[in-house]
Short mmCIF file of C-alpha atoms in Angstrom, two decimals:
data_model
loop_
_atom_site.label_atom_id
_atom_site.label_comp_id
_atom_site.label_asym_id
_atom_site.label_seq_id
_atom_site.Cartn_x
_atom_site.Cartn_y
_atom_site.Cartn_z
CA MET A 1 17.81 -60.57 11.21
CA THR A 2 17.82 -58.05 8.44
CA ASP A 3 17.74 -54.29 8.95
CA GLN A 4 15.75 -53.87 5.75
CA VAL A 5 12.14 -53.09 6.53
CA ILE A 6 11.07 -53.88 2.98
CA GLU A 7 12.82 -56.36 0.75
CA ALA A 8 11.64 -57.47 -2.67
CA ARG A 9 13.47 -59.89 -4.94
CA GLU A 10 12.69 -60.36 -8.61
CA LEU A 11 9.02 -59.46 -8.22
CA ARG A 12 6.91 -60.26 -11.26
CA LYS A 13 3.27 -59.58 -11.93
CA SER A 14 1.22 -59.43 -15.11
CA PHE A 15 -2.32 -58.28 -15.71
CA LYS A 16 -3.96 -60.00 -18.69
CA GLY A 17 -0.57 -60.81 -20.17
CA GLN A 18 0.59 -57.23 -19.71
CA PRO A 19 3.63 -57.14 -17.38
CA ALA A 20 3.31 -54.61 -14.55
CA LEU A 21 6.31 -55.81 -12.55
CA ALA A 22 9.24 -57.30 -14.43
CA GLY A 23 11.75 -58.49 -11.84
CA LEU A 24 11.65 -55.64 -9.35
CA ASN A 25 14.31 -55.54 -6.63
CA LEU A 26 13.82 -53.24 -3.69
CA GLU A 27 15.48 -52.68 -0.32
CA VAL A 28 14.20 -50.15 2.17
CA PRO A 29 16.40 -49.76 5.27
CA ALA A 30 14.88 -49.09 8.68
CA GLY A 31 14.50 -45.42 9.57
CA SER A 32 14.79 -44.11 6.05
CA ILE A 33 12.48 -41.80 4.15
CA PHE A 34 12.32 -43.65 0.88
CA GLY A 35 11.05 -42.07 -2.33
CA PHE A 36 9.60 -44.50 -4.85
CA LEU A 37 9.55 -42.80 -8.23
CA GLY A 38 8.15 -43.60 -11.59
CA ARG A 39 5.84 -42.47 -14.31
CA ASN A 40 2.16 -43.27 -14.30
CA GLY A 41 1.80 -46.98 -14.94
CA ALA A 42 5.45 -47.77 -14.11
CA GLY A 43 4.37 -50.28 -11.45
CA LYS A 44 4.40 -48.22 -8.25
CA THR A 45 0.91 -49.05 -7.06
CA THR A 46 1.25 -52.72 -8.04
CA THR A 47 4.40 -52.91 -5.93
CA ILE A 48 2.72 -51.30 -2.96
CA ARG A 49 -0.35 -53.52 -3.21
CA THR A 50 1.92 -56.57 -3.37
CA LEU A 51 3.81 -55.44 -0.27
CA MET A 52 0.52 -55.03 1.59
CA GLY A 53 -0.56 -58.53 0.58
CA LEU A 54 -3.43 -57.23 -1.56
CA LEU A 55 -1.96 -58.76 -4.71
CA LYS A 56 -0.23 -62.07 -5.21
CA PRO A 57 2.90 -61.83 -7.37
CA ASP A 58 3.41 -64.25 -10.25
CA GLY A 59 7.02 -64.69 -9.19
CA GLY A 60 9.65 -63.46 -6.74
CA ASP A 61 9.47 -62.68 -3.02
CA ALA A 62 8.40 -59.67 -1.04
CA CYS A 63 9.12 -59.33 2.65
CA VAL A 64 8.04 -56.64 5.09
CA PHE A 65 9.70 -56.71 8.53
CA GLY A 66 11.29 -59.94 7.31
CA LEU A 67 7.83 -61.52 7.02
CA PRO A 68 6.49 -62.90 3.73
CA ALA A 69 4.00 -60.36 2.34
CA GLY A 70 1.80 -62.92 0.60
CA ASP A 71 1.29 -65.07 3.68
CA LEU A 72 -2.12 -64.76 5.37
CA THR A 73 -0.97 -64.83 9.01
CA ALA A 74 2.14 -62.79 8.34
CA GLY A 75 0.00 -60.32 6.41
CA ILE A 76 -2.04 -59.55 9.51
CA GLU A 77 1.13 -58.82 11.47
CA ILE A 78 2.47 -56.66 8.62
CA ARG A 79 -0.72 -54.63 8.38
CA ARG A 80 -0.81 -54.18 12.15
CA ARG A 81 2.67 -52.64 12.10
CA THR A 82 2.17 -50.61 8.92
CA GLY A 83 0.26 -47.42 8.28
CA PHE A 84 -1.05 -47.51 4.76
CA VAL A 85 -2.47 -44.66 2.72
CA MET A 86 -3.95 -45.77 -0.56
CA GLU A 87 -3.80 -43.87 -3.77
CA ASP A 88 -7.55 -43.31 -4.11
CA LYS A 89 -7.84 -42.16 -0.47
CA GLU A 90 -11.26 -43.73 -0.17
CA LEU A 91 -12.93 -43.79 3.22
CA TYR A 92 -16.37 -44.88 4.33
CA PRO A 93 -18.49 -42.02 3.02
CA TYR A 94 -21.24 -42.28 5.62
CA MET A 95 -18.96 -41.76 8.60
CA THR A 96 -17.87 -38.64 10.43
CA VAL A 97 -14.25 -38.03 11.42
CA GLU A 98 -15.05 -39.14 14.98
CA GLN A 99 -16.75 -42.34 13.75
CA ILE A 100 -13.90 -43.37 11.47
CA LEU A 101 -11.45 -42.76 14.32
CA ARG A 102 -13.47 -44.93 16.71
CA PHE A 103 -13.86 -47.59 14.01
CA THR A 104 -10.15 -47.72 13.12
CA ARG A 105 -9.00 -47.50 16.75
CA SER A 106 -10.83 -50.76 17.55
CA PHE A 107 -8.51 -52.72 15.24
CA PHE A 108 -5.25 -51.53 16.72
CA PRO A 109 -4.34 -52.32 20.32
CA ALA A 110 -1.29 -50.01 20.18
CA TRP A 111 -3.41 -46.99 19.20
CA ARG A 112 -1.68 -43.73 20.06
CA THR A 113 -4.31 -41.40 21.46
CA ASP A 114 -1.61 -38.76 21.98
CA LEU A 115 -0.76 -38.71 18.27
CA GLU A 116 -4.43 -38.78 17.30
CA LYS A 117 -5.10 -35.70 19.45
CA LYS A 118 -1.98 -33.93 18.27
CA TYR A 119 -2.71 -34.37 14.58
CA LEU A 120 -6.44 -33.65 14.86
CA LYS A 121 -5.45 -30.28 16.22
CA LEU A 122 -2.53 -29.75 13.86
CA PHE A 123 -4.50 -30.72 10.77
CA ASP A 124 -7.46 -28.67 11.97
CA LEU A 125 -9.83 -31.61 11.50
CA SER A 126 -13.13 -31.25 13.29
CA SER A 127 -14.42 -34.59 14.54
CA SER A 128 -18.05 -33.91 13.68
CA ARG A 129 -17.36 -33.34 9.96
CA LYS A 130 -18.70 -35.94 7.54
CA ILE A 131 -16.08 -37.53 5.30
CA PRO A 132 -17.72 -36.54 1.98
CA ASP A 133 -17.69 -32.92 3.15
CA LEU A 134 -13.92 -32.93 3.52
CA SER A 135 -11.72 -31.53 0.78
CA LYS A 136 -9.22 -33.80 -0.91
CA GLY A 137 -6.40 -32.31 1.16
CA MET A 138 -8.35 -32.86 4.38
CA ARG A 139 -9.07 -36.48 3.40
CA SER A 140 -5.35 -37.05 2.77
CA LYS A 141 -4.57 -35.62 6.16
CA LEU A 142 -7.25 -37.75 7.81
CA MET A 143 -5.82 -40.89 6.21
CA LEU A 144 -2.34 -39.94 7.29
CA LEU A 145 -3.63 -39.33 10.81
CA LEU A 146 -5.23 -42.78 10.88
CA ALA A 147 -2.00 -44.35 9.59
CA ILE A 148 0.22 -42.55 12.11
CA SER A 149 -2.04 -43.04 15.10
CA HIS A 150 -2.09 -46.79 15.05
CA GLY A 151 1.51 -46.69 16.17
CA ALA A 152 2.96 -47.90 12.90
CA GLU A 153 6.70 -48.52 12.51
CA LEU A 154 6.32 -48.22 8.77
CA LEU A 155 4.26 -45.82 6.72
CA ILE A 156 3.49 -46.79 3.15
CA LEU A 157 2.00 -43.86 1.30
CA ASP A 158 0.85 -44.12 -2.29
CA GLU A 159 1.15 -40.63 -3.79
CA PRO A 160 0.31 -38.87 -0.52
CA THR A 161 0.58 -35.34 -1.91
CA GLU A 162 -1.44 -35.92 -5.03
CA GLY A 163 -4.11 -33.27 -5.43
CA LEU A 164 -2.81 -31.06 -2.64
CA ASP A 165 -2.05 -27.39 -3.12
CA PRO A 166 1.54 -26.18 -2.54
CA VAL A 167 0.85 -25.22 1.08
CA GLY A 168 -0.79 -28.59 1.69
CA VAL A 169 2.19 -30.38 0.15
CA GLU A 170 4.68 -28.49 2.31
CA ASP A 171 2.60 -29.12 5.46
CA LEU A 172 2.37 -32.81 4.71
CA LEU A 173 6.09 -33.14 3.97
CA ARG A 174 6.86 -31.32 7.20
CA GLU A 175 4.71 -33.79 9.12
CA LEU A 176 6.48 -36.73 7.50
CA VAL A 177 9.86 -35.29 8.46
CA SER A 178 8.62 -34.65 11.97
CA ILE A 179 7.23 -38.20 12.37
CA SER A 180 10.50 -39.60 11.09
CA ALA A 181 12.49 -37.51 13.58
CA ALA A 182 10.20 -38.04 16.55
CA GLU A 183 9.13 -41.67 16.14
CA GLY A 184 11.96 -43.05 14.04
CA SER A 185 9.41 -44.59 11.66
CA THR A 186 10.36 -45.76 8.21
CA ILE A 187 8.49 -43.90 5.49
CA PHE A 188 8.05 -45.35 2.05
CA PHE A 189 6.20 -43.09 -0.34
CA SER A 190 5.54 -43.13 -4.03
CA SER A 191 5.41 -39.98 -6.06
CA HIS A 192 6.12 -38.46 -9.38
CA GLN A 193 6.78 -35.08 -7.85
CA LEU A 194 10.56 -35.11 -8.02
CA GLU A 195 11.01 -31.88 -6.04
CA GLU A 196 9.28 -33.24 -2.97
CA VAL A 197 11.21 -36.49 -3.12
CA GLU A 198 14.45 -34.57 -3.48
CA GLN A 199 13.51 -32.51 -0.46
CA ILE A 200 12.79 -35.18 2.14
CA ALA A 201 13.98 -38.56 0.87
CA ASP A 202 17.37 -39.98 1.84
CA ARG A 203 17.02 -42.98 -0.44
CA ILE A 204 15.23 -43.44 -3.73
CA CYS A 205 14.30 -46.01 -6.29
CA ILE A 206 13.28 -45.10 -9.82
CA ILE A 207 11.03 -47.75 -11.31
CA ASP A 208 10.32 -47.99 -15.01
CA HIS A 209 8.42 -50.69 -16.89
CA GLY A 210 8.21 -52.71 -13.70
CA ALA A 211 11.90 -52.79 -12.80
CA ALA A 212 14.26 -50.60 -10.75
CA VAL A 213 16.49 -48.50 -13.02
CA VAL A 214 18.22 -46.36 -10.40
CA THR A 215 18.39 -47.02 -6.70
CA GLY A 216 20.47 -45.77 -3.80
CA SER A 217 21.21 -42.94 -1.43
CA LEU A 218 20.25 -39.57 -2.85
CA ASP A 219 23.42 -37.87 -1.56
CA ASP A 220 25.52 -40.59 -3.10
CA LEU A 221 23.75 -40.30 -6.45
CA LYS A 222 24.20 -36.53 -6.44
CA THR A 223 27.88 -36.92 -5.64
CA ARG A 224 28.50 -39.49 -8.35
CA TYR A 225 26.46 -37.89 -11.11
CA ARG A 226 27.84 -34.91 -12.98
CA ARG A 227 27.45 -33.35 -16.34
CA LEU A 228 30.52 -32.24 -18.29
CA ARG A 229 30.27 -29.80 -21.15
CA ILE A 230 33.29 -29.85 -23.39
CA VAL A 231 34.12 -27.53 -26.27
CA LEU A 232 36.75 -28.94 -28.64
CA ARG A 233 39.09 -26.87 -30.78
CA GLU A 234 38.23 -28.91 -33.80
CA GLU A 235 35.59 -31.44 -34.62
CA ILE A 236 36.79 -34.98 -34.00
CA PRO A 237 35.89 -37.32 -36.88
CA SER A 238 35.55 -40.55 -34.91
CA PRO A 239 33.55 -40.70 -31.68
CA ILE A 240 35.55 -40.38 -28.46
CA GLN A 241 36.01 -43.64 -26.57
CA TRP A 242 35.19 -42.83 -22.97
CA GLY A 243 36.14 -44.81 -19.89
CA MET A 244 33.68 -46.58 -17.61
CA GLY A 245 31.14 -44.37 -15.90
CA VAL A 246 29.83 -42.41 -18.86
CA GLU A 247 26.09 -42.84 -18.82
CA ARG A 248 25.00 -40.67 -21.74
CA LEU A 249 26.80 -38.87 -24.48
CA ARG A 250 25.68 -36.13 -26.82
CA GLN A 251 27.86 -34.59 -29.46
CA HIS A 252 27.01 -31.70 -31.74
CA GLY A 253 29.98 -30.63 -33.79
CA ARG A 254 32.58 -29.30 -31.39
CA MET A 255 30.24 -29.41 -28.39
CA VAL A 256 30.23 -32.58 -26.34
CA GLU A 257 28.02 -33.24 -23.36
CA VAL A 258 28.71 -36.18 -21.10
CA LEU A 259 26.61 -37.47 -18.23
CA VAL A 260 28.92 -39.20 -15.78
CA SER A 261 27.52 -41.63 -13.21
CA ASP A 262 30.80 -42.89 -11.79
CA ASN A 263 34.59 -42.57 -12.00
CA PHE A 264 34.35 -38.84 -12.37
CA ASP A 265 38.09 -38.33 -11.80
CA THR A 266 39.12 -40.44 -14.75
CA ILE A 267 36.51 -39.01 -17.08
CA LEU A 268 37.44 -35.47 -16.10
CA LYS A 269 41.13 -36.10 -16.82
CA GLN A 270 40.20 -37.59 -20.15
CA ALA A 271 38.06 -34.56 -20.98
CA GLN A 272 40.84 -32.16 -20.02
CA SER A 273 43.31 -34.00 -22.22
CA LEU A 274 41.23 -33.50 -25.37
CA PRO A 275 42.78 -31.03 -27.84
CA GLY A 276 41.97 -27.44 -26.99
CA SER A 277 39.04 -28.36 -24.85
CA SER A 278 37.29 -26.09 -22.40
CA VAL A 279 35.66 -28.23 -19.76
CA GLU A 280 32.75 -27.16 -17.61
CA CYS A 281 31.26 -29.23 -14.85
CA PHE A 282 27.67 -29.11 -13.58
CA PRO A 283 25.89 -30.86 -10.75
CA VAL A 284 22.95 -33.05 -11.75
CA ASN A 285 19.63 -32.97 -9.94
CA LEU A 286 17.11 -35.75 -9.49
CA LYS A 287 14.87 -34.53 -12.29
CA GLU A 288 17.73 -34.82 -14.78
CA ILE A 289 18.63 -38.31 -13.58
CA PHE A 290 14.99 -39.33 -13.76
CA LEU A 291 14.49 -37.99 -17.27
CA GLU A 292 17.71 -39.54 -18.56
CA TYR A 293 16.64 -43.01 -17.48
CA VAL A 294 12.92 -42.97 -17.92
CA ARG A 295 12.87 -41.17 -21.25
CA SER A 296 15.49 -43.38 -22.88
CA ASN A 297 13.72 -46.57 -21.89
CA MET B 1 18.78 -19.67 13.15
CA LEU B 2 17.96 -19.07 9.53
CA PHE B 3 19.12 -21.67 7.07
CA ARG B 4 17.82 -22.20 3.58
CA VAL B 5 18.51 -25.03 1.16
CA SER B 6 17.46 -25.63 -2.44
CA PRO B 7 16.65 -29.29 -3.01
CA ASN B 8 16.83 -29.26 -6.79
CA THR B 9 20.25 -27.73 -7.50
CA GLY B 10 21.93 -31.12 -7.72
CA LEU B 11 24.11 -30.37 -4.69
CA PRO B 12 23.58 -32.76 -1.79
CA LEU B 13 21.48 -31.05 0.88
CA TYR B 14 23.87 -31.90 3.70
CA LEU B 15 26.66 -30.03 1.85
CA GLN B 16 24.41 -27.01 1.42
CA LEU B 17 23.58 -27.05 5.10
CA MET B 18 27.26 -27.40 6.09
CA GLU B 19 28.10 -24.45 3.87
CA GLN B 20 25.44 -22.30 5.51
CA ILE B 21 26.62 -23.13 9.00
CA ARG B 22 30.22 -22.34 8.02
CA HIS B 23 29.05 -19.10 6.48
CA ALA B 24 27.12 -18.18 9.62
CA ILE B 25 30.30 -18.76 11.62
CA GLU B 26 32.45 -16.74 9.24
CA THR B 27 30.10 -13.79 9.27
CA GLY B 28 29.69 -13.91 13.03
CA GLY B 29 26.05 -15.08 12.96
CA LEU B 30 27.22 -18.04 15.02
CA ARG B 31 30.00 -17.66 17.59
CA ALA B 32 32.24 -20.13 19.37
CA GLY B 33 30.25 -21.95 22.02
CA ASP B 34 26.86 -21.15 20.48
CA GLN B 35 24.37 -23.97 20.42
CA LEU B 36 23.10 -25.10 17.04
CA PRO B 37 19.38 -25.84 16.69
CA THR B 38 18.35 -29.45 17.31
CA ILE B 39 18.27 -31.92 14.46
CA ARG B 40 14.52 -32.16 14.64
CA ALA B 41 14.08 -28.39 14.66
CA VAL B 42 16.25 -27.94 11.57
CA ALA B 43 14.56 -30.87 9.79
CA GLU B 44 11.10 -29.49 10.48
CA ASP B 45 12.07 -25.93 9.71
CA LEU B 46 13.70 -26.70 6.35
CA VAL B 47 11.43 -29.71 5.69
CA VAL B 48 14.37 -31.99 5.02
CA ASN B 49 15.21 -35.50 6.14
CA PRO B 50 16.54 -35.60 9.74
CA ASN B 51 19.37 -37.82 8.48
CA THR B 52 20.48 -34.92 6.26
CA VAL B 53 20.91 -32.71 9.31
CA VAL B 54 22.65 -35.49 11.24
CA ARG B 55 25.09 -35.95 8.39
CA ALA B 56 25.84 -32.21 8.14
CA TYR B 57 26.50 -31.97 11.89
CA ARG B 58 28.68 -35.10 11.87
CA GLU B 59 30.77 -33.86 8.95
CA LEU B 60 31.20 -30.48 10.64
CA GLU B 61 32.27 -32.31 13.77
CA ARG B 62 34.90 -34.15 11.75
CA GLU B 63 36.15 -30.82 10.46
CA GLY B 64 36.39 -29.61 14.03
CA ILE B 65 33.88 -26.82 13.52
CA VAL B 66 31.12 -28.31 15.62
CA GLU B 67 31.15 -30.31 18.83
CA LEU B 68 28.43 -32.87 19.43
CA LYS B 69 27.76 -33.29 23.11
CA HIS B 70 25.80 -36.38 23.89
CA GLY B 71 22.34 -35.57 25.12
CA SER B 72 22.72 -31.81 25.02
CA GLY B 73 23.14 -31.09 21.31
CA ALA B 74 25.58 -29.50 18.90
CA PHE B 75 27.77 -26.48 19.64
CA VAL B 76 30.14 -24.33 17.64
CA SER B 77 33.66 -25.35 18.67
CA GLU B 78 35.65 -23.01 20.88
CA SER B 79 38.59 -23.40 18.51
CA VAL B 80 36.61 -22.05 15.57
CA VAL B 81 37.64 -18.41 16.16
CA GLY B 82 40.73 -19.02 14.05
CA ARG B 83 38.58 -19.26 11.00
CA ALA B 84 37.09 -15.81 11.33
CA LYS B 85 40.63 -14.40 10.98
CA VAL B 86 41.15 -16.23 7.71
CA THR B 87 38.21 -14.54 6.04
CA PRO B 88 39.74 -11.04 5.56
CA LYS B 89 42.89 -12.64 4.15
CA ALA B 90 40.83 -14.67 1.68
CA GLN B 91 38.92 -11.55 0.76
CA ASN B 92 42.23 -9.87 -0.15
CA ILE B 93 43.20 -12.73 -2.45
CA VAL B 94 39.86 -12.60 -4.25
CA GLN B 95 40.02 -8.82 -4.49
CA VAL B 96 43.42 -8.97 -6.23
CA ALA B 97 42.25 -11.74 -8.57
CA VAL B 98 39.07 -9.91 -9.52
CA GLN B 99 40.99 -6.68 -10.15
CA ARG B 100 43.45 -8.42 -12.45
CA LEU B 101 40.76 -10.29 -14.38
CA SER B 102 38.78 -7.13 -14.84
CA ASP B 103 41.95 -5.39 -16.07
CA CYS B 104 42.17 -8.13 -18.72
CA GLY B 105 38.79 -6.94 -19.98
CA LEU B 106 36.63 -9.75 -18.58
CA THR B 107 33.04 -8.91 -17.68
CA ASP B 108 31.50 -9.60 -14.25
CA ASP B 109 29.58 -12.53 -15.70
CA GLU B 110 32.68 -14.05 -17.19
CA ILE B 111 34.59 -13.73 -13.93
CA ARG B 112 31.70 -15.23 -11.99
CA ARG B 113 31.48 -18.16 -14.40
CA LEU B 114 35.22 -18.77 -14.13
CA PHE B 115 34.99 -18.86 -10.33
CA ASP B 116 31.92 -21.09 -10.38
CA ASN B 117 33.48 -23.47 -12.81
CA GLU B 118 36.75 -23.63 -10.93
CA LEU B 119 34.85 -24.30 -7.72
CA ALA B 120 32.74 -27.00 -9.34
CA LEU B 121 35.81 -28.76 -10.67
CA HIS B 122 37.59 -28.40 -7.35
CA ARG B 123 34.59 -29.78 -5.47
CA ALA B 124 34.16 -32.65 -7.89
CA GLU B 125 37.81 -33.63 -7.62
CA LYS B 126 37.69 -33.36 -3.86
CA SER B 127 34.55 -35.44 -3.46
CA SER B 128 35.45 -38.18 -5.89
CA GLY B 129 39.06 -38.22 -4.71
CA GLY B 130 37.92 -38.54 -1.11
CA LYS B 131 35.93 -41.63 -1.90
CA GLN B 132 38.80 -43.72 -3.04
#
């Protein structure tokens, strides 16, 4: 058995000849809070819809809980064990909160009435309210409540904080952290809000043009990535040949800026050995990593 | 317990949290034998991943600053008192260094940058050296 809750290998999908997924690889370990990052149109929603069995890939495999996502029978099992919040956050407009709860409850034998009660209170959702009368933030919370309450081991959330105000975002993130701590659920969420991903995710994947460009543990990435700023005594005519691990290089006259993604020790020694150099070292945050990869592509 | 972390500084959150706990011990905010807040409480309070808190506590345990007692939580080690005595000595060293640098005509900003840079290099060497 695998301890990856989600596993995708070489996923491909095109719409009208336009590739949306171009060989995406993805591994989401059990118990993680996983941030799935990318620009608009990078392939986040296509990936999520494929994982939920709503789209058939042109090539590659996707497994959730070790079960094939495209398979009809397996798909039922996957959806039973997964709480899913869609991007558009659409819900039956003619129902009240109480009605949608009763409706959803009937599909899930493992329904957690305790969680339903807890989050109704916490989210301040009144059961008699009609869905169209709810604000966008309230609808997001209602969808999250539905996803959590069916006792899901995995939450897949497509841009859960989109359209929420800063207080709403912080509340929602806090709930995700709390669910992760209390229930041990795996949380997979897509976003382009780098700050919120940086705050709660332990693992990330940056997707661009349908493929993963950076993936791994956030702590590990932050430890490996560093920016060096070097001032040389004199301009060097030929470009410096750096060792392995230099991701990006910018040189303006005597100023050199190096983005290091690995082998920091070696690169640092090399920088310090340059003639008359002053070397400064800066940590790199997720936004910088994101921009470096996504912009250059 | 009041901790605060900044997610977007580029420093891993577990390191920031470790630093704050150490600082709380050095300044007497936490004393030997004190119980640290639960992982869930810290995660919810700071809105960070519970694994981040677990990692910070585990690393502090490895450094001998914290003791993890199964089922009852994390406590500041009894042996940690030694560290509080180091702080005044360290303060003396910094005081002398700052005085000398300022005598050389360096401004506060310049001194601060030198310290920051030295620390960043030191930390980088330590963390990448520790991995190999």
